[in-house]
mmCIF file of C-alpha atoms in Angstrom:
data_model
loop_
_atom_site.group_PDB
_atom_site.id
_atom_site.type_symbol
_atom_site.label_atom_id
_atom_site.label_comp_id
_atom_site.label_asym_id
_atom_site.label_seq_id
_atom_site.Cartn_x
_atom_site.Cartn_y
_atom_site.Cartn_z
ATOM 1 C CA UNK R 30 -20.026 -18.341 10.978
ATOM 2 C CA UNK R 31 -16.283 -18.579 10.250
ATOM 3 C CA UNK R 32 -13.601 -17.699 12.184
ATOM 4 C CA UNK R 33 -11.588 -15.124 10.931
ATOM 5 C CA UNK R 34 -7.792 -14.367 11.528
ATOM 6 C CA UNK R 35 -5.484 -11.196 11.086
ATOM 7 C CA UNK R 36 -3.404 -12.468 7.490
ATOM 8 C CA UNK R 37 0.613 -13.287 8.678
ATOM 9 C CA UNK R 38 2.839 -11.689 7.110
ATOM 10 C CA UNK R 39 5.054 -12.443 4.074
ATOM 11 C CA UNK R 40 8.714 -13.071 4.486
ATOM 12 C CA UNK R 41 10.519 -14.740 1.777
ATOM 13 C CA UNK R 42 13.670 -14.554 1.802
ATOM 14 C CA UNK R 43 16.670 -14.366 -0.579
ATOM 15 C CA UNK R 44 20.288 -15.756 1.453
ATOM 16 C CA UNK R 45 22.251 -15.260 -1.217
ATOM 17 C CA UNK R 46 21.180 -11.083 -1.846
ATOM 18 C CA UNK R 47 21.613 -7.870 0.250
ATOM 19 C CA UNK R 48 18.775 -6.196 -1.622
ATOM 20 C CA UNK R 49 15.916 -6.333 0.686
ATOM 21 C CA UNK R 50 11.909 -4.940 -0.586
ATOM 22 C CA UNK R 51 9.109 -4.165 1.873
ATOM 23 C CA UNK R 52 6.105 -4.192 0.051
ATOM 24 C CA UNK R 53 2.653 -2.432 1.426
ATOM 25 C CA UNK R 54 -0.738 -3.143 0.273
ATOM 26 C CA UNK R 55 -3.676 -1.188 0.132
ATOM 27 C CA UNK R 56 -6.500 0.066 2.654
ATOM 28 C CA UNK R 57 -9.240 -2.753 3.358
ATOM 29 C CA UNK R 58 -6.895 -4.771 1.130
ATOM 30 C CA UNK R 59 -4.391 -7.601 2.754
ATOM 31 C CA UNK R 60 -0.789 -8.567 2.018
ATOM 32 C CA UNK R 61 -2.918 -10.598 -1.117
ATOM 33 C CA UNK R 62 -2.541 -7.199 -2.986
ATOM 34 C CA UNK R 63 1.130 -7.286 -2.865
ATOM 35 C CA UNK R 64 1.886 -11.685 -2.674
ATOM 36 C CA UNK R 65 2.460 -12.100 -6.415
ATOM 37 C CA UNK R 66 4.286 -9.703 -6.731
ATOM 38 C CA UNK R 67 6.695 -10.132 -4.132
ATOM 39 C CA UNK R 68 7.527 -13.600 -4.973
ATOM 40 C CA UNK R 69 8.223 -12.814 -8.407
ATOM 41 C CA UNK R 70 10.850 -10.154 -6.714
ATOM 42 C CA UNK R 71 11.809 -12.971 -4.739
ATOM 43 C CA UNK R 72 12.603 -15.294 -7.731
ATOM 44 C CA UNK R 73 14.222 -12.414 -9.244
ATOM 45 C CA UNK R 74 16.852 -11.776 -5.884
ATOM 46 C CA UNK R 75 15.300 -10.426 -3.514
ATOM 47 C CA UNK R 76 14.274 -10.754 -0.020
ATOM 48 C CA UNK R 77 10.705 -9.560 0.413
ATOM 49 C CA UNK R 78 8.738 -8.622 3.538
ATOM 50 C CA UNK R 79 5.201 -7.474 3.102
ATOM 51 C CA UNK R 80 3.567 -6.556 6.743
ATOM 52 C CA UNK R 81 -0.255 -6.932 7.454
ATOM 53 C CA UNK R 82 -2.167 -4.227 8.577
ATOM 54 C CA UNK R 83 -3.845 -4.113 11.908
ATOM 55 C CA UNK R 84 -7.354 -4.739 11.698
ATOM 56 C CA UNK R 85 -7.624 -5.289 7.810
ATOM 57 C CA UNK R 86 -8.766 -8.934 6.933
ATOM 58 C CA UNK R 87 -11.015 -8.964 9.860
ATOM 59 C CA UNK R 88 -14.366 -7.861 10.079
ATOM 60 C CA UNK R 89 -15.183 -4.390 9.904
ATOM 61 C CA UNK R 90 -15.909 -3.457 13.698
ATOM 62 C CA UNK R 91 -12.238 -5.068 13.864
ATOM 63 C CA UNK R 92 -10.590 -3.180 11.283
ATOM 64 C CA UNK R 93 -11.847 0.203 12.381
ATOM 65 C CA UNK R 94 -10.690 0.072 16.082
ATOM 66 C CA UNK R 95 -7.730 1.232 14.412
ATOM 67 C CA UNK R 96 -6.372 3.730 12.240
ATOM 68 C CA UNK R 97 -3.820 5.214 9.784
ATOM 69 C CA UNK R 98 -0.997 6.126 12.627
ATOM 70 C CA UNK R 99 -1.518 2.296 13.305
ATOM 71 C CA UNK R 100 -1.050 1.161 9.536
ATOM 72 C CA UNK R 101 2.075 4.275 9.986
ATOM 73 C CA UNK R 102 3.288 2.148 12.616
ATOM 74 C CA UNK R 103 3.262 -1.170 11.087
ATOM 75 C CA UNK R 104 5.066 0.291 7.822
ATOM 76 C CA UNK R 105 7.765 1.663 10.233
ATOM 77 C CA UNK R 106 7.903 -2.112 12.262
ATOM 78 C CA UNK R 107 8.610 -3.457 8.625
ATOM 79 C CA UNK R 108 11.559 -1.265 7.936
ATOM 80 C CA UNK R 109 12.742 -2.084 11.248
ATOM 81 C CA UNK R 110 12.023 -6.325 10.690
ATOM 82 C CA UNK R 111 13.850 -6.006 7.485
ATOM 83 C CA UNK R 112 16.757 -3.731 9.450
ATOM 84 C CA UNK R 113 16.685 -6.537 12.151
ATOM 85 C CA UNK R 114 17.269 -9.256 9.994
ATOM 86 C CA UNK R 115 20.435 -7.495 9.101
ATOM 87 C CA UNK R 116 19.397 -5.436 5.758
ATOM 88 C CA UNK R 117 20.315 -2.216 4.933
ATOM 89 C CA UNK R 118 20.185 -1.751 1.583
ATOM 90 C CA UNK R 119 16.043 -1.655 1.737
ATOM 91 C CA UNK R 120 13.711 -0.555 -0.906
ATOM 92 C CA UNK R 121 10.279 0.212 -0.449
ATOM 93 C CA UNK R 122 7.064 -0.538 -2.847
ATOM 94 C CA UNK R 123 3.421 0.225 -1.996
ATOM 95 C CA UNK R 124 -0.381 0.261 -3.728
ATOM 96 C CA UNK R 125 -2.619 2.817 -2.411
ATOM 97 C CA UNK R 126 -2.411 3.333 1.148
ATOM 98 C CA UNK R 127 0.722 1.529 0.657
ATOM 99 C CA UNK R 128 2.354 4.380 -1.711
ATOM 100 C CA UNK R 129 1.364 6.858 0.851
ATOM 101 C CA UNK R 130 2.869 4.625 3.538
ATOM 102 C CA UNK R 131 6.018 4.457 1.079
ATOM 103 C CA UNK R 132 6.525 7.800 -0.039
ATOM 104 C CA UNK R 133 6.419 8.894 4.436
ATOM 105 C CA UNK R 134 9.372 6.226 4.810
ATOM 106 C CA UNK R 135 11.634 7.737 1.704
ATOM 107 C CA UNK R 136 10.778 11.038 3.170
ATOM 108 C CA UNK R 137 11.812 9.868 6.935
ATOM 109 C CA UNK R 138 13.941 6.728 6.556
ATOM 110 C CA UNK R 139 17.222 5.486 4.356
ATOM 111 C CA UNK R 140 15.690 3.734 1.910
ATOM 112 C CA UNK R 141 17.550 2.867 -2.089
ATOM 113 C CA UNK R 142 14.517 3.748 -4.132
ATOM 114 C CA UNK R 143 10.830 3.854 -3.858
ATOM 115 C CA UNK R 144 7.813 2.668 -6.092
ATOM 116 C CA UNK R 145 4.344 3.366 -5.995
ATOM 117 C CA UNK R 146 1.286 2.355 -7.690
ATOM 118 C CA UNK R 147 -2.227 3.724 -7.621
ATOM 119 C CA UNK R 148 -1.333 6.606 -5.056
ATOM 120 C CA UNK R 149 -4.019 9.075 -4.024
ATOM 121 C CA UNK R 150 -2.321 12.876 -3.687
ATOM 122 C CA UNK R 151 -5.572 13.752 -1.699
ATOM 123 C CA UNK R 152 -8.871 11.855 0.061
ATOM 124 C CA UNK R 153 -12.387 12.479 0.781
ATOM 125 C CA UNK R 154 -14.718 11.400 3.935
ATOM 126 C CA UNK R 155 -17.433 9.832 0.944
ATOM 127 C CA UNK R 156 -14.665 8.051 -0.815
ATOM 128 C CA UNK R 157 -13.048 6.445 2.057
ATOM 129 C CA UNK R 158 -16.313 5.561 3.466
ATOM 130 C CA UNK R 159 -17.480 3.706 0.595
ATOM 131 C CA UNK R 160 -14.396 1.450 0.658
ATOM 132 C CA UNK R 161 -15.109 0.689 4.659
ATOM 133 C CA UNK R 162 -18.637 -0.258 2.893
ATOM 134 C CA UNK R 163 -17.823 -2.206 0.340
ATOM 135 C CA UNK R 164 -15.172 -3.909 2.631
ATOM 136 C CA UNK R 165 -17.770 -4.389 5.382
ATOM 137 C CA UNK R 166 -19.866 -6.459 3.221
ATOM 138 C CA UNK R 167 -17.668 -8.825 1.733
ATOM 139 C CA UNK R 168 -16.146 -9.771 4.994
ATOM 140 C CA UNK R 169 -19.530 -10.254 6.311
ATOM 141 C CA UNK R 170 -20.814 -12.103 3.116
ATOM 142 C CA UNK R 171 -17.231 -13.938 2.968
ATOM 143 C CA UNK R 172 -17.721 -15.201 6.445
ATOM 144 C CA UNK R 173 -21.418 -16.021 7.079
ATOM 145 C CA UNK R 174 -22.999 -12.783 9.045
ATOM 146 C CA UNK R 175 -26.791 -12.159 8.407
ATOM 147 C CA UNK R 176 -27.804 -8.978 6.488
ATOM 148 C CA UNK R 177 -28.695 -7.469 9.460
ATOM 149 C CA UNK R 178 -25.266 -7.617 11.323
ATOM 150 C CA UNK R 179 -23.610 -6.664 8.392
ATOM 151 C CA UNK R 180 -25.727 -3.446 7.995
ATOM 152 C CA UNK R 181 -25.262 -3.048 11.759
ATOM 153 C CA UNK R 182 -21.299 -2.711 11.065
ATOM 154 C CA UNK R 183 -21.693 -0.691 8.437
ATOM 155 C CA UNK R 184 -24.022 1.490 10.200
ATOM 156 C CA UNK R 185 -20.642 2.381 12.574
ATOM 157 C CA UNK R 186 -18.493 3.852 9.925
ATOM 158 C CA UNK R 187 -20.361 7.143 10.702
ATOM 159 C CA UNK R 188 -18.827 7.213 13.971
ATOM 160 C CA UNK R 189 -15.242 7.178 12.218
ATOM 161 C CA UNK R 190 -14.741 10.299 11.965
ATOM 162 C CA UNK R 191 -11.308 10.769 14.033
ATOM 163 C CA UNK R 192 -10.173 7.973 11.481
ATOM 164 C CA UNK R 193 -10.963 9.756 8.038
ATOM 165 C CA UNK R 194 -9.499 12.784 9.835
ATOM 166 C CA UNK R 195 -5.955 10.540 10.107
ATOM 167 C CA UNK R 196 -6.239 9.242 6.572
ATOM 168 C CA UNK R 197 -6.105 12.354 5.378
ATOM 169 C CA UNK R 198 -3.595 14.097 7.297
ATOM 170 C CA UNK R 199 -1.292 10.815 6.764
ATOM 171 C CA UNK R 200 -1.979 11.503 2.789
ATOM 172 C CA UNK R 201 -1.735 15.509 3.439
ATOM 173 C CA UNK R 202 2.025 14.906 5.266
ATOM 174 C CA UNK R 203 3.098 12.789 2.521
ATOM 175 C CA UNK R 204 2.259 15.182 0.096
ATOM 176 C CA UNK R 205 3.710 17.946 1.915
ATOM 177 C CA UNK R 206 7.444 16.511 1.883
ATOM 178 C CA UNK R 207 7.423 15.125 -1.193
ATOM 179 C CA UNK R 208 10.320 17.270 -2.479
ATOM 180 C CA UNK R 209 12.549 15.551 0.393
ATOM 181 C CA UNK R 210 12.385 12.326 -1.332
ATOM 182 C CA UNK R 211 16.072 12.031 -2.735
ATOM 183 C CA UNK R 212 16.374 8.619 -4.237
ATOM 184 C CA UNK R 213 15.073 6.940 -7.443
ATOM 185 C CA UNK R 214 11.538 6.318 -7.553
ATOM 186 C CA UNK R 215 8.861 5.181 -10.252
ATOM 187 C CA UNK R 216 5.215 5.831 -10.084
ATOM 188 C CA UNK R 217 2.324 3.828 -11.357
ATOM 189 C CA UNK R 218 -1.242 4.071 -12.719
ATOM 190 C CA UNK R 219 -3.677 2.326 -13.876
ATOM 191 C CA UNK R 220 -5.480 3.926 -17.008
ATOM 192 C CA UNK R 221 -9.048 1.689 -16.126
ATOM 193 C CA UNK R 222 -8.801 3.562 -12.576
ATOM 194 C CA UNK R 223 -10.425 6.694 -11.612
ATOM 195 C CA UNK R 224 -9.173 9.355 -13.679
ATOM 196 C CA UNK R 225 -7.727 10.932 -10.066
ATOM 197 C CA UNK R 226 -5.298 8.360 -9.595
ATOM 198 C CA UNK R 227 -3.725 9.761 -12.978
ATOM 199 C CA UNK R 228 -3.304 13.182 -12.154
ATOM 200 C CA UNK R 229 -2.010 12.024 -8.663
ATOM 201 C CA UNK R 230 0.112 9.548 -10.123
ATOM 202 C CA UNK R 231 1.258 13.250 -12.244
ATOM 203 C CA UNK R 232 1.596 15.224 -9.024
ATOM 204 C CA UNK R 233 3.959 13.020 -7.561
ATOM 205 C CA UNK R 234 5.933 12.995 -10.102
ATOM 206 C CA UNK R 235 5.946 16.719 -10.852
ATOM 207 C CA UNK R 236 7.053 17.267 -6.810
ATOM 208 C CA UNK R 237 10.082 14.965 -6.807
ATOM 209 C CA UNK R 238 12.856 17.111 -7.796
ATOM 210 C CA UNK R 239 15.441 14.767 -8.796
ATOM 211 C CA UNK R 240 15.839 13.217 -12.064
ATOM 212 C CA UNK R 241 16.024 9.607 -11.044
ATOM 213 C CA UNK R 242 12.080 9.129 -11.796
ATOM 214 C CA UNK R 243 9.170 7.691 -14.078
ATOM 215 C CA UNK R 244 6.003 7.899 -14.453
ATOM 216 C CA UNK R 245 4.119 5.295 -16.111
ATOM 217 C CA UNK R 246 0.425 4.076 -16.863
ATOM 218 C CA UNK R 247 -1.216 0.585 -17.677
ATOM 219 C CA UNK R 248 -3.985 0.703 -20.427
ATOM 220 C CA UNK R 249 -5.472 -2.270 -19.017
ATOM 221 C CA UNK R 250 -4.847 -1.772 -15.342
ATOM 222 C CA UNK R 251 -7.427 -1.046 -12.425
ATOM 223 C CA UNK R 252 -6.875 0.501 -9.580
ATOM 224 C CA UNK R 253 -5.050 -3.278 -8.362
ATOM 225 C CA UNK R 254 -2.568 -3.138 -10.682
ATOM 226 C CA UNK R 255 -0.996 -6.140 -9.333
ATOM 227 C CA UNK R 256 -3.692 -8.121 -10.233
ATOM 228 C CA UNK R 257 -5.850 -8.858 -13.159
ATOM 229 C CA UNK R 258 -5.033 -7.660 -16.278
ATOM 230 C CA UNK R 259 -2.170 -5.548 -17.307
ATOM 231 C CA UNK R 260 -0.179 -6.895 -14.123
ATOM 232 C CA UNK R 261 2.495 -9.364 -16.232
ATOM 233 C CA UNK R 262 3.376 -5.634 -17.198
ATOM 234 C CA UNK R 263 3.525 -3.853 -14.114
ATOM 235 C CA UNK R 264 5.306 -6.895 -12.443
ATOM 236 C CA UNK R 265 8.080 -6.975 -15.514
ATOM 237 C CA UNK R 266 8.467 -3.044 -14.866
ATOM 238 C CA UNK R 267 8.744 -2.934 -11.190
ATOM 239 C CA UNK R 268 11.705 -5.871 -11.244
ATOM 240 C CA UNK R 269 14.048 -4.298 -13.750
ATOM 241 C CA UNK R 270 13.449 -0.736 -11.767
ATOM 242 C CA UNK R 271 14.566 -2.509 -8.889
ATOM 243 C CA UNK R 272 17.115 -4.083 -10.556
ATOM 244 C CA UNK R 273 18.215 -1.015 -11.575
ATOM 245 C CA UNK R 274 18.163 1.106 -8.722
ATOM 246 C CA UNK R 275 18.922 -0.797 -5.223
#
């Protein structure tokens, strides 16, 4: 079997800017979801940080020992990496779980402007679950576990309960305050992804009560819009609205 190891996470750093990004990928996704992108922010001026999740590029038995107040807290220990390397103009930029997690910290923190792709306005116990299925057997497949382990792990997700429960509420708070978000902020959608995203993607934007926003979706784009096709696009867009707005 392979050894598996919790992803590090991305710094790359620009000396020469004060603009600083922290970029959040997806749940059951890794900082891979957000790595292209943030070094073409990176060639573009910025400094980047992109945190990994605990539990998420482990197995599955690892990844649900924890839950979304953990992935809360290692969004918060980003802002506060990026304040402690002495940033304070900070931006924030998320996919997913990763919007949520972004919207929470332009509701709760100082942050320049805020951009989101792919964000669920609501979640279901089925729908989550499938993803912890789906993620449970590629990491087994990916690192060598017989079919019966795998189905073993997967076989635990019903006793995750308490964590669905925290999804949601973590999506429900967001949701709740989005009308505190103050600062610029563009949301994104892929028009190949479930037709929910779009008319979350339309929520958000209808609750933000500033004018400083957009709304935008990619024809060709999945739910990972920063991969595959359509994301040249998405990658071009989310630059110059940074560019624009930190």
């Amino acid at each position: 079997m392979i050894n598996v190891k919790e992803p590090n996470p991305i710094f790359l750093e620009n000396k020469s800017s004060e603009r600083a990004i922290l970029l959040l990928h997806s749940f059951t996704g890794t900082i891979r979801d957000v790595k292209l992108l943030a070094t073409k922010l990176n060639k573009a001026g910025f400094t980047c940080y992109a945190p990994s999740y605990k539990g998420h590029g482990l197995l599955l038995e690892s990844l649900m020992a924890y839950d979304a107040e953990d992935w809360w807290q290692d969004a918060l220990e980003g802002y506060q990496y990026l304040q402690d390397q002495g940033y304070s103009n900070i931006s924030v930029c998320g996919i997913s779980l990763g919007g949520i997690l972004s919207l929470k910290l332009a509701e709760e923190k100082q942050v320049a402007s805020v951009a989101v792709m792919s964000t669920p306005f609501s979640k279901d116990d089925a729908g989550l679950a499938k993803r912890l299925e789906f993620y449970g057997e590629r990491m087994g497949n990916l690192v060598g576990l017989s079919q019966e382990v795998i189905q073993q792990q997967i076989n635990q997700i019903e006793n995750y309960a308490v964590g669905f429960d925290k999804f949601k509420k973590l999506v429900d708070d967001a949701m709740a305050h989005l009308n505190q978000i103050s600062v610029p902020i563009a949301i994104k959608f892929g028009e190949q992804d479930e037709k929910a995203y779009e008319a979350s993607a339309n929520y958000i934007y209808n609750q933000i009560e500033h004018e400083d926003k957009e709304i935008q979706g990619y024809p060709t784009c999945k739910h990972l819009m920063t991969y595959g096709e359509g994301h040249l696009d998405v990658e071009q867009d989310v630059i110059a609205f940074f560019e624009d707005y930190t």
